[in-house]
């Protein structure tokens, strides 16, 4: 009996030791699992980051939505202060700093509300978490006709705070580039410093100084259905603009939008554009017209002719 009692404490110690070893191993395994879960770049985390880069508050979609909506305040929240931006086929689009980039956006439209003549759609998103880079395809469609205007690939890079630090577009195809060799020059004639959009914006805003810096001294202007509009020389053309003012603020009673930019197939210094005019007070369509804009060798507008369609 004494030997049996002596063995029981020994067996109890062995059993307790075995249970303790199992508990220790379980704790080790659990701690390793927790450590790996906290530090792994697992698929679910990667998916969450990818989705956030596409649809989050500082995402690609936020950038492009506010860009198109002409919402400067919210757009600037999505980007880094030192944002880099460029569209490879548009001369003058390469900008650094969000204020400089937004000034380029302002030059894309002559509409007082900043509305573009086209709308952009995006698809084929691919996010590389190792490079913090998102790729997306863009298809631009004209608002008034539904026709495809441009196809491009955007490369969007994010900084450590999740804001967009770089936006670069490679233009794959554009209606305003087809069949012309001088692609950058053509794009600049639409949206550059001395381009068609610069002319029409300064004209509508009654900005005489800027407008006169855009055009050639011997500019020739006329609207076929308005005999009094045919004038030559920047002073005489601006004198005609003064007759169009609405009250004392020199603003027009209507606003003009432009689309369907096409360069002449035989002369790339001649640009064709469609204009739609709306009454500001009611939003009703007032006029449809076709503009023919001709540039001189210095890139300044030397001739503007409108044919009123309706």
CSV table of C-alpha atoms in Angstrom, one decimal:
chain,number,residue,atom,x,y,z
A,1,UNK,CA,0.0,0.0,0.0
A,2,UNK,CA,2.9,2.3,0.8
A,3,UNK,CA,4.4,1.7,-2.6
A,4,UNK,CA,1.1,2.4,-4.4
A,5,UNK,CA,0.8,5.7,-2.5
A,6,UNK,CA,4.3,6.7,-3.5
A,7,UNK,CA,3.6,6.1,-7.2
A,8,UNK,CA,0.5,8.3,-7.3
A,9,UNK,CA,2.3,11.6,-6.7
A,10,UNK,CA,4.8,10.7,-9.3
A,11,UNK,CA,2.2,9.9,-11.9
A,12,UNK,CA,0.3,13.1,-11.0
A,13,UNK,CA,3.5,15.2,-11.6
A,14,UNK,CA,4.0,13.5,-15.0
A,15,UNK,CA,0.4,14.1,-16.0
A,16,UNK,CA,0.6,17.7,-14.9
A,17,UNK,CA,3.8,18.2,-16.8
A,18,UNK,CA,2.3,16.8,-20.0
A,19,UNK,CA,-0.8,19.0,-19.7
A,20,UNK,CA,1.5,22.0,-19.1
A,21,UNK,CA,3.6,21.2,-22.2
A,22,UNK,CA,0.4,21.0,-24.3
A,23,UNK,CA,-0.8,24.3,-22.9
A,24,UNK,CA,2.6,26.0,-23.6
A,25,UNK,CA,2.6,24.7,-27.2
A,26,UNK,CA,-1.0,25.9,-27.7
A,27,UNK,CA,0.0,29.4,-26.5
A,28,UNK,CA,3.0,29.4,-28.9
A,29,UNK,CA,0.9,28.4,-31.8
A,30,UNK,CA,-1.8,31.0,-31.0
A,31,UNK,CA,0.8,33.8,-30.6
A,32,UNK,CA,2.3,32.9,-34.0
A,33,UNK,CA,-1.1,32.9,-35.6
A,34,UNK,CA,-1.9,36.3,-34.1
A,35,UNK,CA,1.4,37.7,-35.1
A,36,UNK,CA,1.0,36.5,-38.7
A,37,UNK,CA,-2.6,37.8,-38.9
A,38,UNK,CA,-1.5,41.2,-37.7
A,39,UNK,CA,1.4,41.5,-40.2
A,40,UNK,CA,0.3,39.5,-43.3
A,41,UNK,CA,-0.6,41.1,-46.6
A,42,UNK,CA,-3.4,38.7,-47.1
A,43,UNK,CA,-5.8,38.7,-50.0
A,44,UNK,CA,-8.7,40.3,-48.0
A,45,UNK,CA,-6.5,43.3,-46.9
A,46,UNK,CA,-5.2,43.7,-50.4
A,47,UNK,CA,-8.7,43.6,-51.8
A,48,UNK,CA,-9.8,46.2,-49.3
A,49,UNK,CA,-7.0,48.5,-50.3
A,50,UNK,CA,-7.7,48.0,-54.0
A,51,UNK,CA,-11.3,48.9,-53.6
A,52,UNK,CA,-10.4,51.9,-51.5
A,53,UNK,CA,-8.0,53.1,-54.2
A,54,UNK,CA,-10.8,52.9,-56.8
A,55,UNK,CA,-13.9,54.1,-54.8
A,56,UNK,CA,-12.6,55.6,-51.5
A,57,UNK,CA,-12.7,59.3,-50.4
A,58,UNK,CA,-9.3,60.0,-52.0
A,59,UNK,CA,-9.6,57.5,-54.8
A,60,UNK,CA,-9.3,57.5,-58.5
A,61,UNK,CA,-13.1,57.7,-58.9
A,62,UNK,CA,-13.3,60.6,-56.4
A,63,UNK,CA,-10.6,62.5,-58.4
A,64,UNK,CA,-12.3,62.0,-61.8
A,65,UNK,CA,-15.8,62.7,-60.5
A,66,UNK,CA,-14.8,66.0,-58.9
A,67,UNK,CA,-12.7,66.8,-61.9
A,68,UNK,CA,-15.6,66.4,-64.3
A,69,UNK,CA,-18.1,68.1,-61.9
A,70,UNK,CA,-15.7,71.1,-61.7
A,71,UNK,CA,-15.7,70.8,-57.9
A,72,UNK,CA,-12.4,72.4,-57.0
A,73,UNK,CA,-12.6,72.2,-53.2
A,74,UNK,CA,-13.4,68.4,-53.1
A,75,UNK,CA,-11.0,67.6,-55.9
A,76,UNK,CA,-8.1,69.2,-54.0
A,77,UNK,CA,-8.9,66.9,-51.0
A,78,UNK,CA,-8.1,63.8,-53.1
A,79,UNK,CA,-4.6,64.9,-54.2
A,80,UNK,CA,-1.2,65.6,-52.8
A,81,UNK,CA,0.1,69.2,-52.7
A,82,UNK,CA,2.9,68.3,-55.1
A,83,UNK,CA,0.6,66.4,-57.5
A,84,UNK,CA,2.2,65.6,-60.9
A,85,UNK,CA,-0.2,65.5,-63.9
A,86,UNK,CA,0.2,65.0,-67.7
A,87,UNK,CA,-1.7,63.9,-70.8
A,88,UNK,CA,0.9,62.7,-73.3
A,89,UNK,CA,-0.7,64.2,-76.4
A,90,UNK,CA,-1.6,67.6,-75.0
A,91,UNK,CA,1.2,70.2,-75.0
A,92,UNK,CA,1.1,72.3,-71.8
A,93,UNK,CA,-0.8,69.6,-69.8
A,94,UNK,CA,2.4,68.6,-67.8
A,95,UNK,CA,1.9,70.4,-64.4
A,96,UNK,CA,3.2,70.0,-60.9
A,97,UNK,CA,1.3,71.2,-57.8
A,98,UNK,CA,-2.5,70.9,-57.4
A,99,UNK,CA,-3.1,74.6,-58.1
A,100,UNK,CA,-1.3,74.4,-61.4
A,101,UNK,CA,-3.1,71.2,-62.3
A,102,UNK,CA,-6.5,72.8,-61.6
A,103,UNK,CA,-5.6,75.8,-63.8
A,104,UNK,CA,-5.3,73.3,-66.6
A,105,UNK,CA,-8.7,71.9,-65.8
A,106,UNK,CA,-10.2,75.5,-65.9
A,107,UNK,CA,-8.8,75.8,-69.5
A,108,UNK,CA,-10.7,72.7,-70.7
A,109,UNK,CA,-14.1,74.4,-70.8
A,110,UNK,CA,-15.5,77.8,-71.8
A,111,UNK,CA,-18.7,77.0,-69.9
A,112,UNK,CA,-19.1,79.3,-66.9
A,113,UNK,CA,-20.0,76.2,-64.8
A,114,UNK,CA,-17.0,74.4,-66.1
A,115,UNK,CA,-19.0,71.6,-67.8
A,116,UNK,CA,-17.0,69.7,-70.4
A,117,UNK,CA,-18.3,69.0,-73.8
A,118,UNK,CA,-17.7,65.3,-73.1
A,119,UNK,CA,-18.1,62.8,-70.3
A,120,UNK,CA,-15.6,60.2,-69.2
A,121,UNK,CA,-16.2,56.6,-68.3
A,122,UNK,CA,-13.7,54.2,-66.7
A,123,UNK,CA,-13.1,50.5,-66.5
A,124,UNK,CA,-10.5,47.7,-66.5
A,125,UNK,CA,-9.1,48.7,-63.1
A,126,UNK,CA,-5.9,47.0,-62.0
A,127,UNK,CA,-4.2,47.9,-58.7
A,128,UNK,CA,-0.6,47.0,-57.8
A,129,UNK,CA,-0.2,47.3,-54.0
A,130,UNK,CA,3.6,46.9,-54.2
A,131,UNK,CA,3.8,50.0,-56.4
A,132,UNK,CA,0.8,51.8,-54.9
A,133,UNK,CA,-0.3,52.2,-58.5
A,134,UNK,CA,-3.7,51.9,-60.2
A,135,UNK,CA,-4.2,51.5,-63.9
A,136,UNK,CA,-7.6,52.3,-65.5
A,137,UNK,CA,-8.9,52.6,-69.1
A,138,UNK,CA,-10.9,55.8,-70.0
A,139,UNK,CA,-13.4,56.2,-72.8
A,140,UNK,CA,-14.6,59.7,-73.4
A,141,UNK,CA,-18.0,60.3,-75.1
A,142,UNK,CA,-19.4,63.5,-76.6
A,143,UNK,CA,-22.4,64.7,-74.5
A,144,UNK,CA,-24.5,65.9,-77.5
A,145,UNK,CA,-23.9,63.0,-79.9
A,146,UNK,CA,-22.8,60.0,-77.8
A,147,UNK,CA,-19.9,59.5,-80.2
A,148,UNK,CA,-16.6,58.3,-78.8
A,149,UNK,CA,-14.1,61.1,-78.6
A,150,UNK,CA,-11.1,59.6,-76.9
A,151,UNK,CA,-9.6,56.4,-75.4
A,152,UNK,CA,-6.8,56.5,-73.0
A,153,UNK,CA,-5.0,54.6,-70.2
A,154,UNK,CA,-4.5,56.4,-66.9
A,155,UNK,CA,-1.6,55.5,-64.5
A,156,UNK,CA,-2.5,56.8,-61.0
A,157,UNK,CA,0.0,56.7,-58.1
A,158,UNK,CA,-0.8,57.1,-54.4
A,159,UNK,CA,1.4,58.5,-51.6
A,160,UNK,CA,1.8,57.1,-48.1
A,161,UNK,CA,-1.3,59.0,-46.9
A,162,UNK,CA,-3.5,57.4,-49.6
A,163,UNK,CA,-3.7,60.6,-51.7
A,164,UNK,CA,-3.1,60.7,-55.4
A,165,UNK,CA,0.5,61.9,-56.1
A,166,UNK,CA,0.6,61.4,-59.9
A,167,UNK,CA,-1.8,61.1,-62.8
A,168,UNK,CA,-0.5,60.3,-66.3
A,169,UNK,CA,-2.6,59.5,-69.3
A,170,UNK,CA,-1.4,57.8,-72.5
A,171,UNK,CA,-3.8,58.7,-75.2
A,172,UNK,CA,-4.6,55.6,-77.3
A,173,UNK,CA,-6.9,57.2,-79.8
A,174,UNK,CA,-8.7,60.5,-80.1
A,175,UNK,CA,-11.0,61.9,-82.8
A,176,UNK,CA,-9.1,65.2,-82.7
A,177,UNK,CA,-5.8,63.4,-83.5
A,178,UNK,CA,-6.9,61.0,-86.3
A,179,UNK,CA,-5.0,61.5,-89.5
A,180,UNK,CA,-2.8,64.4,-88.3
A,181,UNK,CA,0.9,64.2,-87.7
A,182,UNK,CA,1.3,67.4,-85.6
A,183,UNK,CA,-0.7,65.9,-82.7
A,184,UNK,CA,0.5,68.0,-79.8
A,185,UNK,CA,0.2,71.3,-81.7
A,186,UNK,CA,-3.4,70.4,-82.7
A,187,UNK,CA,-4.3,69.7,-79.1
A,188,UNK,CA,-2.8,73.0,-78.0
A,189,UNK,CA,-4.9,74.8,-80.5
A,190,UNK,CA,-8.0,73.6,-78.6
A,191,UNK,CA,-7.0,74.0,-75.0
A,192,UNK,CA,-3.7,75.8,-74.9
A,193,UNK,CA,-2.8,79.3,-73.9
A,194,UNK,CA,-3.7,80.7,-77.3
A,195,UNK,CA,-6.3,78.1,-78.2
A,196,UNK,CA,-9.9,78.2,-79.2
A,197,UNK,CA,-11.1,77.6,-75.6
A,198,UNK,CA,-9.0,80.5,-74.4
A,199,UNK,CA,-10.5,82.8,-77.0
A,200,UNK,CA,-14.1,81.8,-76.2
A,201,UNK,CA,-13.6,81.9,-72.4
A,202,UNK,CA,-12.1,85.4,-72.5
A,203,UNK,CA,-14.8,86.5,-75.0
A,204,UNK,CA,-17.7,85.3,-72.7
A,205,UNK,CA,-16.1,86.7,-69.5
A,206,UNK,CA,-15.5,90.1,-71.1
A,207,UNK,CA,-11.8,89.8,-70.4
A,208,UNK,CA,-10.5,92.3,-73.0
A,209,UNK,CA,-6.8,92.1,-72.0
A,210,UNK,CA,-6.6,88.3,-72.1
A,211,UNK,CA,-8.6,88.1,-75.3
A,212,UNK,CA,-6.4,90.6,-77.1
A,213,UNK,CA,-3.3,88.6,-76.0
A,214,UNK,CA,-4.7,85.5,-77.7
A,215,UNK,CA,-5.6,86.8,-81.2
A,216,UNK,CA,-3.6,88.2,-84.1
A,217,UNK,CA,-3.6,91.9,-84.6
A,218,UNK,CA,-5.3,91.5,-88.0
A,219,UNK,CA,-8.0,89.0,-86.8
A,220,UNK,CA,-10.9,88.6,-89.2
A,221,UNK,CA,-14.2,87.9,-87.5
A,222,UNK,CA,-17.8,87.4,-88.7
A,223,UNK,CA,-21.1,85.6,-88.1
A,224,UNK,CA,-22.7,84.8,-91.5
A,225,UNK,CA,-26.2,85.6,-90.4
A,226,UNK,CA,-25.2,88.9,-88.7
A,227,UNK,CA,-23.9,91.5,-91.1
A,228,UNK,CA,-22.9,93.9,-88.4
A,229,UNK,CA,-20.5,91.3,-87.0
A,230,UNK,CA,-18.0,91.3,-89.9
A,231,UNK,CA,-15.0,93.2,-88.7
A,232,UNK,CA,-11.2,93.1,-89.0
A,233,UNK,CA,-8.5,94.0,-86.4
A,234,UNK,CA,-8.6,93.2,-82.7
A,235,UNK,CA,-9.9,96.7,-81.7
A,236,UNK,CA,-12.8,96.5,-84.2
A,237,UNK,CA,-13.7,93.0,-83.2
A,238,UNK,CA,-13.7,93.8,-79.6
A,239,UNK,CA,-15.9,96.8,-80.3
A,240,UNK,CA,-18.5,94.3,-81.7
A,241,UNK,CA,-18.2,92.3,-78.5
A,242,UNK,CA,-19.1,95.4,-76.5
A,243,UNK,CA,-22.4,95.6,-78.4
A,244,UNK,CA,-23.4,92.1,-77.1
A,245,UNK,CA,-23.2,93.0,-73.4
A,246,UNK,CA,-26.1,92.4,-71.1
A,247,UNK,CA,-26.6,95.5,-68.9
A,248,UNK,CA,-23.7,97.1,-67.0
A,249,UNK,CA,-21.7,94.0,-66.1
A,250,UNK,CA,-20.8,93.3,-69.8
A,251,UNK,CA,-21.9,89.7,-69.4
A,252,UNK,CA,-23.8,87.9,-72.0
A,253,UNK,CA,-27.4,86.8,-71.4
A,254,UNK,CA,-26.5,83.4,-72.7
A,255,UNK,CA,-23.6,80.9,-72.3
A,256,UNK,CA,-21.9,79.0,-75.0
A,257,UNK,CA,-20.6,75.4,-75.0
A,258,UNK,CA,-18.4,73.8,-77.6
A,259,UNK,CA,-17.8,70.3,-78.8
A,260,UNK,CA,-16.9,68.1,-81.8
A,261,UNK,CA,-13.5,69.7,-82.4
A,262,UNK,CA,-12.1,68.5,-85.8
A,263,UNK,CA,-9.1,69.8,-87.7
A,264,UNK,CA,-9.4,70.3,-91.5
A,265,UNK,CA,-8.0,67.3,-93.3
A,266,UNK,CA,-5.9,69.4,-95.7
A,267,UNK,CA,-4.9,72.2,-93.3
A,268,UNK,CA,-4.2,71.6,-89.6
A,269,UNK,CA,-4.2,75.3,-88.9
A,270,UNK,CA,-8.0,75.3,-89.4
A,271,UNK,CA,-10.2,74.0,-86.6
A,272,UNK,CA,-13.9,73.3,-86.8
A,273,UNK,CA,-16.1,73.3,-83.7
A,274,UNK,CA,-19.8,73.0,-82.9
A,275,UNK,CA,-21.4,75.6,-80.5
A,276,UNK,CA,-24.6,75.3,-78.5
A,277,UNK,CA,-25.8,78.5,-76.7
A,278,UNK,CA,-28.2,78.4,-73.8
A,279,UNK,CA,-30.2,81.3,-72.2
A,280,UNK,CA,-28.8,81.8,-68.7
A,281,UNK,CA,-32.2,82.7,-67.1
A,282,UNK,CA,-34.1,79.7,-68.4
A,283,UNK,CA,-31.5,77.1,-69.6
A,284,UNK,CA,-33.3,76.9,-73.0
A,285,UNK,CA,-31.3,76.3,-76.1
A,286,UNK,CA,-30.9,79.7,-77.9
A,287,UNK,CA,-28.6,78.9,-80.9
A,288,UNK,CA,-26.6,76.2,-82.7
A,289,UNK,CA,-23.7,77.1,-84.8
A,290,UNK,CA,-20.5,75.9,-86.5
A,291,UNK,CA,-17.3,77.8,-85.9
A,292,UNK,CA,-14.3,77.7,-88.3
A,293,UNK,CA,-11.2,79.0,-86.5
A,294,UNK,CA,-7.9,79.6,-88.4
A,295,UNK,CA,-4.5,80.1,-86.8
A,296,UNK,CA,-1.5,81.9,-88.2
A,297,UNK,CA,2.1,80.7,-88.2
A,298,UNK,CA,2.7,82.0,-84.7
A,299,UNK,CA,-0.2,80.0,-83.3
A,300,UNK,CA,-2.5,83.0,-82.8
A,301,UNK,CA,-6.1,83.0,-84.0
A,302,UNK,CA,-6.4,85.1,-87.2
A,303,UNK,CA,-9.9,84.2,-88.4
A,304,UNK,CA,-13.2,83.2,-86.8
A,305,UNK,CA,-16.3,82.5,-88.8
A,306,UNK,CA,-19.6,81.2,-87.5
A,307,UNK,CA,-22.4,79.7,-89.6
A,308,UNK,CA,-25.6,79.7,-87.6
A,309,UNK,CA,-27.4,76.4,-87.9
A,310,UNK,CA,-30.5,77.3,-85.9
